[in-house]
Amino acid sequence: MSKIPVIEMFGPTIQGEGAVIGVKTMFVRTYGCDYRCSWCDSAFTWDGTAKDKVTLLEPEAILNGLLELAGNNFDNVTISGGNPALIGEGMAELINLLHARGIRAAIETQGSRWQDWFCDVDVLTISPKPPSSGMVTDWDMLDNIIDRMRDSGRETCSLKVVVFDTVDYQYAKQVHQRYPWVPLYLQPGNEDVTEEGDISARLLARLEWLFNLVIADPGMNQVKVLPQLHALIWHNKRGK
Amino acid sequence: MSKIPVIEMFGPTIQGEGAVIGVKTMFVRTYGCDYRCSWCDSAFTWDGTAKDKVTLLEPEAILNGLLELAGNNFDNVTISGGNPALIGEGMAELINLLHARGIRAAIETQGSRWQDWFCDVDVLTISPKPPSSGMVTDWDMLDNIIDRMRDSGRETCSLKVVVFDTVDYQYAKQVHQRYPWVPLYLQPGNEDVTEEGDISARLLARLEWLFNLVIADPGMNQVKVLPQLHALIWHNKRGK
């Protein structure tokens, strides 16, 4: 079956992080994850608390839903999760439908699973999870994914590591040394994804901390350190 | 003569804006500008107040100065001004010296002058100034520069427009419609470049304002809206 479990669609909004930071995009969140990161900012996509919000949709219904929400007011769709890489044929179809309308697809996944449609994605972000997440990286799988993306000859793939502490930073460095030819984005972690109100001062302090680590480190001359712009502006609100 | 008038060199720090936002870089600021933007955040590079700080340096002396400041702790140098495009042969030599050491050169200029070395720059940012600046765009010159960059076949050129108000926004849109194939970055203006203390709340409010203009505008589906990260973190301090 080619249906996709969707827990939310929203937009247009601005992509707040990573390789296409700052661009207008729609968001589609798939349900289900093979990870359980301790600090996940979208735990409702896998922890069961919002299971009644999940709908199984054909790729065409997703496209129609996006067009209903935004008409012609977008050229980019970001598919996040959960882990969209748990989904096979349906995702390949959705990407083809988007491309047929001239819409670009950006997908984020943690690098725990390969899908052949990775090679069709316009902006593929592989975001392996650092030690603070409580997850353990499957390096063989990650090697395999990065190798295949390299072999595809398309420069559409980047890495992103969220950094909460110096142990995570060392992990990010290990990722960079293992795949030096892949653009690497570092992003300070949001240490309280439930705090209400304006959290920008706390987030900017962590960005400065991460800036200073990179500034002092000759092994990190080419990485990019970026905040989550949406969290700076809209804080911990959902659907922005 | 191939000497370059330099008013400051500093770093390493993090590039806070534009196409290579987030990357570690050294900064070199050249003295002198053919513009007098009302809100210029680096007016000391042309208004005479810091004229005694200017030194005329051979390209090799600039490279040596950067190496003294930072050793091997950088792979990128950003050359800003003032308008670096006022400088001819010396800048071509500096770029060659940087490249010979594997260092990438990013240069920002307003698009009022052409230099042949534009084609050698790794990251060329053309930043035409909107009406709020008080400057008038020479569209023939800008067309000429964008055409030549296109003919060079290198995808190293992007446009950046600082936006203070809705008139500036319409100007940015005009730039985008004129050169739709060139990546365009929008950046909210900093309305008080002399204010001391933490200005991040004011800057984030302007970023949200600009996000919302783009979100609502189907003619701006592909532009990127980015803040000045250095101003969010280090506010109006110089040399960061």
Short mmCIF file of C-alpha atoms in Angstrom, two decimals:
data_model
loop_
_atom_site.label_atom_id
_atom_site.label_comp_id
_atom_site.label_asym_id
_atom_site.label_seq_id
_atom_site.Cartn_x
_atom_site.Cartn_y
_atom_site.Cartn_z
CA MET A 1 0.00 0.00 0.00
CA SER A 2 1.20 3.48 -0.74
CA LYS A 3 -0.61 5.46 1.95
CA ILE A 4 1.37 7.75 4.24
CA PRO A 5 0.59 8.27 7.95
CA VAL A 6 0.38 12.05 8.35
CA ILE A 7 0.04 13.75 11.72
CA GLU A 8 0.10 17.35 10.57
CA MET A 9 0.35 19.61 7.55
CA PHE A 10 0.82 23.34 7.86
CA GLY A 11 2.19 26.40 6.19
CA PRO A 12 3.29 28.34 4.37
CA THR A 13 5.89 29.28 6.92
CA ILE A 14 9.66 29.88 6.85
CA GLN A 15 12.12 26.99 7.16
CA GLY A 16 13.96 27.84 10.36
CA GLU A 17 17.03 25.64 10.15
CA GLY A 18 19.57 23.73 8.10
CA ALA A 19 20.62 23.90 4.47
CA VAL A 20 17.60 25.86 3.23
CA ILE A 21 17.17 28.11 6.25
CA GLY A 22 15.03 31.14 5.51
CA VAL A 23 13.00 29.82 2.59
CA LYS A 24 9.21 29.66 2.42
CA THR A 25 7.93 26.12 2.79
CA MET A 26 4.95 23.94 3.60
CA PHE A 27 5.46 21.23 6.23
CA VAL A 28 4.22 17.66 6.24
CA ARG A 29 4.93 15.57 9.33
CA THR A 30 4.76 11.81 9.05
CA TYR A 31 3.84 9.68 12.04
CA GLY A 32 6.16 7.08 13.49
CA CYS A 33 9.81 6.98 14.42
CA ASP A 34 12.38 4.25 15.04
CA TYR A 35 14.10 6.59 17.52
CA ARG A 36 13.03 7.94 20.92
CA CYS A 37 15.31 10.97 21.40
CA SER A 38 15.20 12.24 24.98
CA TRP A 39 14.82 15.85 23.85
CA CYS A 40 12.68 15.33 20.71
CA ASP A 41 10.77 18.53 19.92
CA SER A 42 8.12 16.57 18.03
CA ALA A 43 7.53 13.61 20.36
CA PHE A 44 3.82 13.71 19.49
CA THR A 45 4.86 12.14 16.18
CA TRP A 46 5.72 8.88 17.92
CA ASP A 47 4.81 8.83 21.64
CA GLY A 48 1.13 8.00 21.16
CA THR A 49 -0.22 11.20 22.75
CA ALA A 50 -1.61 12.43 19.41
CA LYS A 51 -2.30 9.09 17.75
CA ASP A 52 -5.93 10.04 17.13
CA LYS A 53 -4.73 12.89 14.88
CA VAL A 54 -3.01 10.54 12.41
CA THR A 55 -4.62 10.08 9.02
CA LEU A 56 -3.51 7.61 6.36
CA LEU A 57 -3.36 9.57 3.14
CA GLU A 58 -2.63 8.76 -0.48
CA PRO A 59 0.20 10.93 -1.89
CA GLU A 60 -2.33 12.73 -4.09
CA ALA A 61 -4.46 13.59 -1.05
CA ILE A 62 -1.40 15.11 0.61
CA LEU A 63 -0.69 17.25 -2.45
CA ASN A 64 -4.35 18.32 -2.57
CA GLY A 65 -4.26 19.14 1.14
CA LEU A 66 -1.22 21.36 0.62
CA LEU A 67 -2.85 23.12 -2.33
CA GLU A 68 -5.99 23.71 -0.26
CA LEU A 69 -3.93 25.24 2.52
CA ALA A 70 -1.80 27.50 0.36
CA GLY A 71 -2.80 27.54 -3.30
CA ASN A 72 0.15 28.73 -5.37
CA ASN A 73 1.82 30.39 -2.40
CA PHE A 74 4.69 27.88 -2.09
CA ASP A 75 7.41 26.22 -4.18
CA ASN A 76 8.89 24.08 -1.39
CA VAL A 77 7.60 21.28 0.80
CA THR A 78 9.50 20.00 3.83
CA ILE A 79 8.71 16.46 4.90
CA SER A 80 9.75 15.71 8.44
CA GLY A 81 8.65 13.31 11.14
CA GLY A 82 8.96 11.17 12.95
CA ASN A 83 11.19 9.50 10.43
CA PRO A 84 9.94 9.82 6.82
CA ALA A 85 12.49 7.18 5.82
CA LEU A 86 10.24 4.52 7.37
CA ILE A 87 7.97 5.07 4.35
CA GLY A 88 8.76 3.54 0.97
CA GLU A 89 6.66 3.63 -2.18
CA GLY A 90 4.20 6.29 -0.97
CA MET A 91 6.98 8.81 -0.40
CA ALA A 92 8.48 8.14 -3.82
CA GLU A 93 5.07 8.86 -5.34
CA LEU A 94 4.60 12.03 -3.32
CA ILE A 95 8.00 13.36 -4.43
CA ASN A 96 7.11 12.65 -8.06
CA LEU A 97 3.77 14.44 -7.69
CA LEU A 98 5.48 17.48 -6.20
CA HIS A 99 8.11 17.56 -8.94
CA ALA A 100 5.43 17.30 -11.62
CA ARG A 101 4.09 20.62 -10.32
CA GLY A 102 7.54 22.22 -10.06
CA ILE A 103 7.59 21.97 -6.27
CA ARG A 104 10.83 21.07 -4.51
CA ALA A 105 10.95 18.46 -1.75
CA ALA A 106 13.15 18.79 1.33
CA ILE A 107 13.31 15.78 3.63
CA GLU A 108 14.89 15.29 7.03
CA THR A 109 15.80 11.91 8.45
CA GLN A 110 18.27 10.62 11.03
CA GLY A 111 20.15 8.23 8.77
CA SER A 112 18.95 4.99 10.33
CA ARG A 113 17.26 3.68 7.16
CA TRP A 114 17.87 3.90 3.41
CA GLN A 115 15.19 4.55 0.81
CA ASP A 116 15.81 4.66 -2.95
CA TRP A 117 13.81 7.89 -3.18
CA PHE A 118 16.59 9.67 -1.24
CA CYS A 119 18.22 10.21 -4.65
CA ASP A 120 15.17 12.13 -5.90
CA VAL A 121 14.94 14.54 -2.99
CA ASP A 122 15.99 18.14 -3.72
CA VAL A 123 17.31 18.84 -0.23
CA LEU A 124 18.13 15.76 1.86
CA THR A 125 19.15 16.43 5.44
CA ILE A 126 20.71 13.50 7.31
CA SER A 127 20.60 14.29 11.00
CA PRO A 128 22.36 11.63 13.07
CA LYS A 129 21.57 11.97 16.76
CA PRO A 130 24.31 12.77 19.31
CA PRO A 131 24.81 10.99 22.66
CA SER A 132 22.50 13.34 24.61
CA SER A 133 19.58 11.90 22.64
CA GLY A 134 20.10 8.49 24.27
CA MET A 135 20.22 6.91 20.81
CA VAL A 136 23.12 4.91 19.36
CA THR A 137 24.30 5.68 15.82
CA ASP A 138 24.44 2.78 13.37
CA TRP A 139 27.64 3.89 11.64
CA ASP A 140 27.52 1.12 9.04
CA MET A 141 24.10 2.29 7.93
CA LEU A 142 25.18 5.93 7.95
CA ASP A 143 28.29 5.08 5.89
CA ASN A 144 26.08 3.22 3.46
CA ILE A 145 23.64 6.14 3.08
CA ILE A 146 26.38 8.75 2.64
CA ASP A 147 28.21 6.52 0.12
CA ARG A 148 25.08 5.99 -1.92
CA MET A 149 24.28 9.70 -1.94
CA ARG A 150 27.85 10.38 -3.06
CA ASP A 151 27.56 7.78 -5.81
CA SER A 152 24.33 9.38 -7.00
CA GLY A 153 26.44 12.36 -8.05
CA ARG A 154 23.83 14.84 -6.84
CA GLU A 155 24.93 17.48 -4.38
CA THR A 156 21.66 17.48 -2.50
CA CYS A 157 22.73 15.94 0.77
CA SER A 158 23.88 17.65 3.94
CA LEU A 159 24.41 16.56 7.53
CA LYS A 160 22.96 18.25 10.58
CA VAL A 161 23.88 17.56 14.20
CA VAL A 162 22.04 19.05 17.16
CA VAL A 163 24.49 19.90 19.95
CA PHE A 164 23.48 20.09 23.63
CA ASP A 165 26.87 19.70 25.36
CA THR A 166 30.56 19.14 24.73
CA VAL A 167 30.07 15.38 24.35
CA ASP A 168 27.62 16.08 21.52
CA TYR A 169 30.13 18.52 20.05
CA GLN A 170 32.79 15.81 19.94
CA TYR A 171 30.26 13.54 18.25
CA ALA A 172 29.58 16.25 15.64
CA LYS A 173 33.31 16.50 15.04
CA GLN A 174 33.53 12.76 14.57
CA VAL A 175 30.75 13.00 11.96
CA HIS A 176 32.63 15.82 10.20
CA GLN A 177 35.91 13.89 10.15
CA ARG A 178 34.18 10.78 8.84
CA TYR A 179 32.39 12.62 6.00
CA PRO A 180 34.45 15.76 5.37
CA TRP A 181 33.04 16.23 1.86
CA VAL A 182 29.43 16.55 3.11
CA PRO A 183 28.31 20.03 4.27
CA LEU A 184 27.74 19.90 8.04
CA TYR A 185 25.30 22.12 9.94
CA LEU A 186 25.51 22.40 13.73
CA GLN A 187 22.49 23.54 15.69
CA PRO A 188 22.29 24.24 19.42
CA GLY A 189 19.67 22.07 21.12
CA ASN A 190 16.54 23.53 22.70
CA GLU A 191 16.85 22.38 26.30
CA ASP A 192 13.20 22.81 27.19
CA VAL A 193 10.72 22.22 24.38
CA THR A 194 7.75 22.68 26.73
CA GLU A 195 8.65 26.10 28.20
CA GLU A 196 6.04 28.69 27.39
CA GLY A 197 6.63 32.33 26.46
CA ASP A 198 9.69 33.96 24.93
CA ILE A 199 12.68 31.61 24.97
CA SER A 200 14.83 33.59 22.54
CA ALA A 201 17.35 34.83 25.13
CA ARG A 202 18.02 31.26 26.29
CA LEU A 203 18.38 30.01 22.69
CA LEU A 204 20.69 32.87 21.66
CA ALA A 205 22.94 32.17 24.67
CA ARG A 206 23.31 28.58 23.48
CA LEU A 207 24.02 29.78 19.92
CA GLU A 208 26.80 32.00 21.24
CA TRP A 209 28.20 29.06 23.21
CA LEU A 210 28.29 26.93 20.06
CA PHE A 211 29.72 29.78 17.96
CA ASN A 212 32.56 30.07 20.47
CA LEU A 213 33.34 26.33 20.39
CA VAL A 214 33.61 26.41 16.60
CA ILE A 215 35.54 29.70 16.54
CA ALA A 216 38.19 28.15 18.80
CA ASP A 217 38.47 24.85 16.89
CA PRO A 218 40.70 24.61 13.76
CA GLY A 219 39.07 21.25 13.02
CA MET A 220 35.73 22.94 12.36
CA ASN A 221 36.68 25.64 9.84
CA GLN A 222 34.03 24.64 7.31
CA VAL A 223 30.96 23.72 9.33
CA LYS A 224 28.01 26.08 9.54
CA VAL A 225 26.45 26.96 12.90
CA LEU A 226 22.81 27.99 12.66
CA PRO A 227 19.96 28.58 15.09
CA GLN A 228 16.35 27.47 14.74
CA LEU A 229 14.86 30.75 13.50
CA HIS A 230 11.29 29.56 14.04
CA ALA A 231 12.06 28.92 17.73
CA LEU A 232 13.64 32.38 18.07
CA ILE A 233 10.50 34.00 16.71
CA TRP A 234 7.61 31.68 17.49
CA HIS A 235 9.20 29.92 20.48
CA ASN A 236 7.80 26.49 21.33
CA LYS A 237 4.50 26.97 19.50
CA ARG A 238 3.40 24.10 17.24
CA GLY A 239 2.44 24.52 13.59
CA LYS A 240 4.77 27.42 12.83
CA MET B 1 49.88 50.40 -7.36
CA SER B 2 48.41 47.31 -5.84
CA LYS B 3 48.06 48.40 -2.23
CA ILE B 4 44.68 48.08 -0.51
CA PRO B 5 43.31 50.60 2.03
CA VAL B 6 42.35 48.49 5.04
CA ILE B 7 40.48 49.88 8.03
CA GLU B 8 40.13 46.71 10.04
CA MET B 9 40.92 43.02 10.10
CA PHE B 10 39.44 40.70 12.70
CA GLY B 11 38.41 37.16 13.43
CA PRO B 12 37.94 34.33 13.41
CA THR B 13 34.24 34.89 13.97
CA ILE B 14 31.04 33.53 12.45
CA GLN B 15 29.56 34.99 9.26
CA GLY B 16 26.22 36.30 10.46
CA GLU B 17 24.32 36.82 7.20
CA GLY B 18 23.74 35.94 3.57
CA ALA B 19 24.68 32.97 1.44
CA VAL B 20 27.31 31.55 3.80
CA ILE B 21 25.59 32.39 7.06
CA GLY B 22 26.97 30.40 9.99
CA VAL B 23 30.47 29.67 8.68
CA LYS B 24 33.72 30.60 10.40
CA THR B 25 35.47 33.48 8.69
CA MET B 26 38.04 36.21 9.02
CA PHE B 27 36.97 39.74 8.06
CA VAL B 28 38.87 42.37 6.11
CA ARG B 29 37.24 45.78 5.73
CA THR B 30 38.44 48.06 2.97
CA TYR B 31 38.21 51.82 3.33
CA GLY B 32 36.20 53.97 0.96
CA CYS B 33 32.73 53.81 -0.53
CA ASP B 34 30.98 55.38 -3.51
CA TYR B 35 27.71 55.21 -1.50
CA ARG B 36 26.54 57.04 1.63
CA CYS B 37 23.67 54.86 2.86
CA SER B 38 21.63 56.63 5.53
CA TRP B 39 21.60 53.56 7.78
CA CYS B 40 25.09 52.18 6.99
CA ASP B 41 26.29 50.01 9.89
CA SER B 42 29.92 50.61 8.94
CA ALA B 43 29.95 54.32 8.20
CA PHE B 44 33.43 54.56 9.77
CA THR B 45 34.65 52.94 6.54
CA TRP B 46 33.84 56.10 4.57
CA ASP B 47 32.71 59.03 6.77
CA GLY B 48 36.19 60.10 7.81
CA THR B 49 35.73 59.52 11.55
CA ALA B 50 38.26 56.68 11.54
CA LYS B 51 40.50 57.82 8.72
CA ASP B 52 43.57 57.65 10.96
CA LYS B 53 43.02 53.89 11.34
CA VAL B 54 43.44 53.21 7.60
CA THR B 55 46.62 51.50 6.46
CA LEU B 56 47.65 50.91 2.87
CA LEU B 57 48.69 47.28 2.68
CA GLU B 58 50.14 45.03 0.00
CA PRO B 59 47.98 41.91 -0.53
CA GLU B 60 50.74 39.78 1.01
CA ALA B 61 50.73 41.93 4.14
CA ILE B 62 46.99 41.38 4.47
CA LEU B 63 47.44 37.61 4.20
CA ASN B 64 50.24 37.74 6.77
CA GLY B 65 48.08 39.84 9.08
CA LEU B 66 45.28 37.28 8.89
CA LEU B 67 47.70 34.42 9.57
CA GLU B 68 49.09 36.30 12.57
CA LEU B 69 45.60 36.80 13.95
CA ALA B 70 44.37 33.25 13.48
CA GLY B 71 47.05 30.82 12.29
CA ASN B 72 45.37 27.82 10.65
CA ASN B 73 42.07 28.49 12.39
CA PHE B 74 40.18 29.64 9.29
CA ASP B 75 39.41 28.54 5.72
CA ASN B 76 37.31 31.56 4.76
CA VAL B 77 37.95 35.27 4.43
CA THR B 78 35.16 37.81 3.97
CA ILE B 79 36.13 41.07 2.35
CA SER B 80 33.68 43.86 2.95
CA GLY B 81 33.80 47.61 3.07
CA GLY B 82 33.20 50.21 2.21
CA ASN B 83 33.00 48.95 -1.31
CA PRO B 84 35.79 46.47 -2.15
CA ALA B 85 34.86 46.81 -5.82
CA LEU B 86 36.58 50.22 -5.85
CA ILE B 87 39.85 48.26 -5.73
CA GLY B 88 41.31 46.62 -8.83
CA GLU B 89 44.61 44.81 -9.19
CA GLY B 90 45.36 44.56 -5.47
CA MET B 91 42.16 42.66 -4.78
CA ALA B 92 42.82 40.26 -7.67
CA GLU B 93 46.23 39.55 -6.13
CA LEU B 94 44.79 39.05 -2.65
CA ILE B 95 42.22 36.55 -3.94
CA ASN B 96 44.99 34.62 -5.72
CA LEU B 97 47.12 34.57 -2.57
CA LEU B 98 44.18 33.25 -0.54
CA HIS B 99 43.39 30.57 -3.11
CA ALA B 100 47.02 29.46 -3.21
CA ARG B 101 46.64 28.57 0.48
CA GLY B 102 43.27 26.87 0.00
CA ILE B 103 41.38 29.76 1.58
CA ARG B 104 38.04 30.79 0.14
CA ALA B 105 37.19 34.43 -0.50
CA ALA B 106 33.72 35.90 0.07
CA ILE B 107 33.16 39.45 -1.08
CA GLU B 108 30.25 41.83 -0.63
CA THR B 109 29.61 44.83 -2.85
CA GLN B 110 26.58 46.90 -3.82
CA GLY B 111 26.77 46.35 -7.56
CA SER B 112 27.76 49.88 -8.55
CA ARG B 113 31.11 48.87 -10.12
CA TRP B 114 32.44 45.87 -12.06
CA GLN B 115 35.82 44.26 -11.46
CA ASP B 116 37.19 41.34 -13.47
CA TRP B 117 38.15 39.58 -10.25
CA PHE B 118 34.44 39.10 -9.45
CA CYS B 119 34.71 35.91 -11.51
CA ASP B 120 37.39 34.52 -9.17
CA VAL B 121 35.48 35.11 -5.94
CA ASP B 122 34.10 31.99 -4.23
CA VAL B 123 31.06 33.71 -2.73
CA LEU B 124 30.10 37.00 -4.38
CA THR B 125 27.25 38.90 -2.73
CA ILE B 126 25.75 41.74 -4.73
CA SER B 127 23.76 43.91 -2.37
CA PRO B 128 21.91 46.70 -4.20
CA LYS B 129 20.60 49.32 -1.80
CA PRO B 130 16.85 49.97 -1.41
CA PRO B 131 15.18 53.40 -1.37
CA SER B 132 15.51 53.85 2.43
CA SER B 133 19.28 54.09 1.95
CA GLY B 134 18.88 57.33 0.02
CA MET B 135 20.93 55.84 -2.84
CA VAL B 136 19.75 55.38 -6.42
CA THR B 137 20.39 52.05 -8.16
CA ASP B 138 22.25 52.13 -11.48
CA TRP B 139 20.21 49.39 -13.13
CA ASP B 140 22.31 49.34 -16.30
CA MET B 141 25.41 48.63 -14.23
CA LEU B 142 23.61 46.01 -12.15
CA ASP B 143 22.30 44.30 -15.32
CA ASN B 144 25.81 44.32 -16.68
CA ILE B 145 27.29 42.75 -13.53
CA ILE B 146 24.61 40.06 -13.24
CA ASP B 147 24.94 39.24 -16.97
CA ARG B 148 28.70 38.90 -16.73
CA MET B 149 28.43 36.67 -13.66
CA ARG B 150 25.91 34.53 -15.51
CA ASP B 151 28.18 34.32 -18.56
CA SER B 152 31.06 33.22 -16.33
CA GLY B 153 29.11 30.02 -15.73
CA ARG B 154 30.03 29.92 -12.06
CA GLU B 155 27.22 29.68 -9.53
CA THR B 156 28.96 31.87 -7.00
CA CYS B 157 26.79 34.95 -7.11
CA SER B 158 23.81 35.84 -4.96
CA LEU B 159 21.83 38.99 -4.32
CA LYS B 160 21.05 40.45 -0.91
CA VAL B 161 18.63 43.27 -0.17
CA VAL B 162 18.27 44.88 3.24
CA VAL B 163 14.62 45.75 3.94
CA PHE B 164 13.52 48.50 6.32
CA ASP B 165 9.96 49.16 5.15
CA THR B 166 7.37 48.16 2.58
CA VAL B 167 8.89 50.45 -0.06
CA ASP B 168 12.18 48.58 0.34
CA TYR B 169 10.25 45.31 0.13
CA GLN B 170 8.78 46.33 -3.24
CA TYR B 171 12.30 47.20 -4.38
CA ALA B 172 13.50 43.74 -3.33
CA LYS B 173 10.66 42.22 -5.31
CA GLN B 174 11.65 44.26 -8.35
CA VAL B 175 15.22 42.92 -8.00
CA HIS B 176 13.87 39.36 -7.76
CA GLN B 177 11.66 39.77 -10.83
CA ARG B 178 14.52 41.27 -12.82
CA TYR B 179 17.00 38.48 -11.92
CA PRO B 180 14.83 35.48 -11.00
CA TRP B 181 17.66 33.00 -11.60
CA VAL B 182 19.92 34.59 -8.97
CA PRO B 183 19.40 33.44 -5.35
CA LEU B 184 18.01 36.38 -3.37
CA TYR B 185 18.49 36.92 0.36
CA LEU B 186 16.32 39.39 2.27
CA GLN B 187 17.54 40.82 5.54
CA PRO B 188 15.64 43.10 7.91
CA GLY B 189 17.46 46.37 8.50
CA ASN B 190 18.88 47.33 11.88
CA GLU B 191 17.08 50.58 12.61
CA ASP B 192 19.54 51.84 15.20
CA VAL B 193 23.16 50.82 14.70
CA THR B 194 24.30 52.93 17.64
CA GLU B 195 21.97 51.55 20.35
CA GLU B 196 23.91 49.94 23.16
CA GLY B 197 22.98 46.78 25.01
CA ASP B 198 20.81 43.86 23.93
CA ILE B 199 18.92 44.68 20.74
CA SER B 200 17.89 41.11 19.91
CA ALA B 201 14.17 41.54 20.75
CA ARG B 202 13.92 44.53 18.39
CA LEU B 203 15.76 42.67 15.61
CA LEU B 204 13.66 39.50 16.00
CA ALA B 205 10.45 41.56 15.79
CA ARG B 206 11.65 42.93 12.45
CA LEU B 207 12.58 39.43 11.27
CA GLU B 208 9.06 38.24 12.08
CA TRP B 209 7.63 41.22 10.19
CA LEU B 210 9.70 40.33 7.11
CA PHE B 211 8.86 36.60 7.44
CA ASN B 212 5.18 37.52 7.39
CA LEU B 213 5.50 39.70 4.27
CA VAL B 214 7.18 36.85 2.39
CA ILE B 215 4.82 34.19 3.76
CA ALA B 216 1.86 36.16 2.37
CA ASP B 217 3.42 36.85 -1.05
CA PRO B 218 3.22 34.21 -3.84
CA GLY B 219 5.79 36.27 -5.78
CA MET B 220 8.45 35.52 -3.18
CA ASN B 221 8.28 31.73 -2.91
CA GLN B 222 12.01 31.20 -3.48
CA VAL B 223 13.74 34.02 -1.63
CA LYS B 224 15.47 33.37 1.67
CA VAL B 225 14.85 35.61 4.67
CA LEU B 226 17.71 35.67 7.14
CA PRO B 227 18.69 37.74 10.17
CA GLN B 228 22.11 39.10 11.04
CA LEU B 229 23.15 36.45 13.57
CA HIS B 230 26.11 38.49 14.79
CA ALA B 231 23.76 41.36 15.69
CA LEU B 232 21.41 38.98 17.54
CA ILE B 233 24.32 37.74 19.65
CA TRP B 234 26.87 40.50 19.79
CA HIS B 235 24.47 43.41 19.15
CA ASN B 236 26.05 46.60 17.79
CA LYS B 237 29.59 45.79 18.96
CA ARG B 238 32.36 46.30 16.39
CA GLY B 239 34.91 43.65 15.46
CA LYS B 240 32.64 40.64 16.00
#
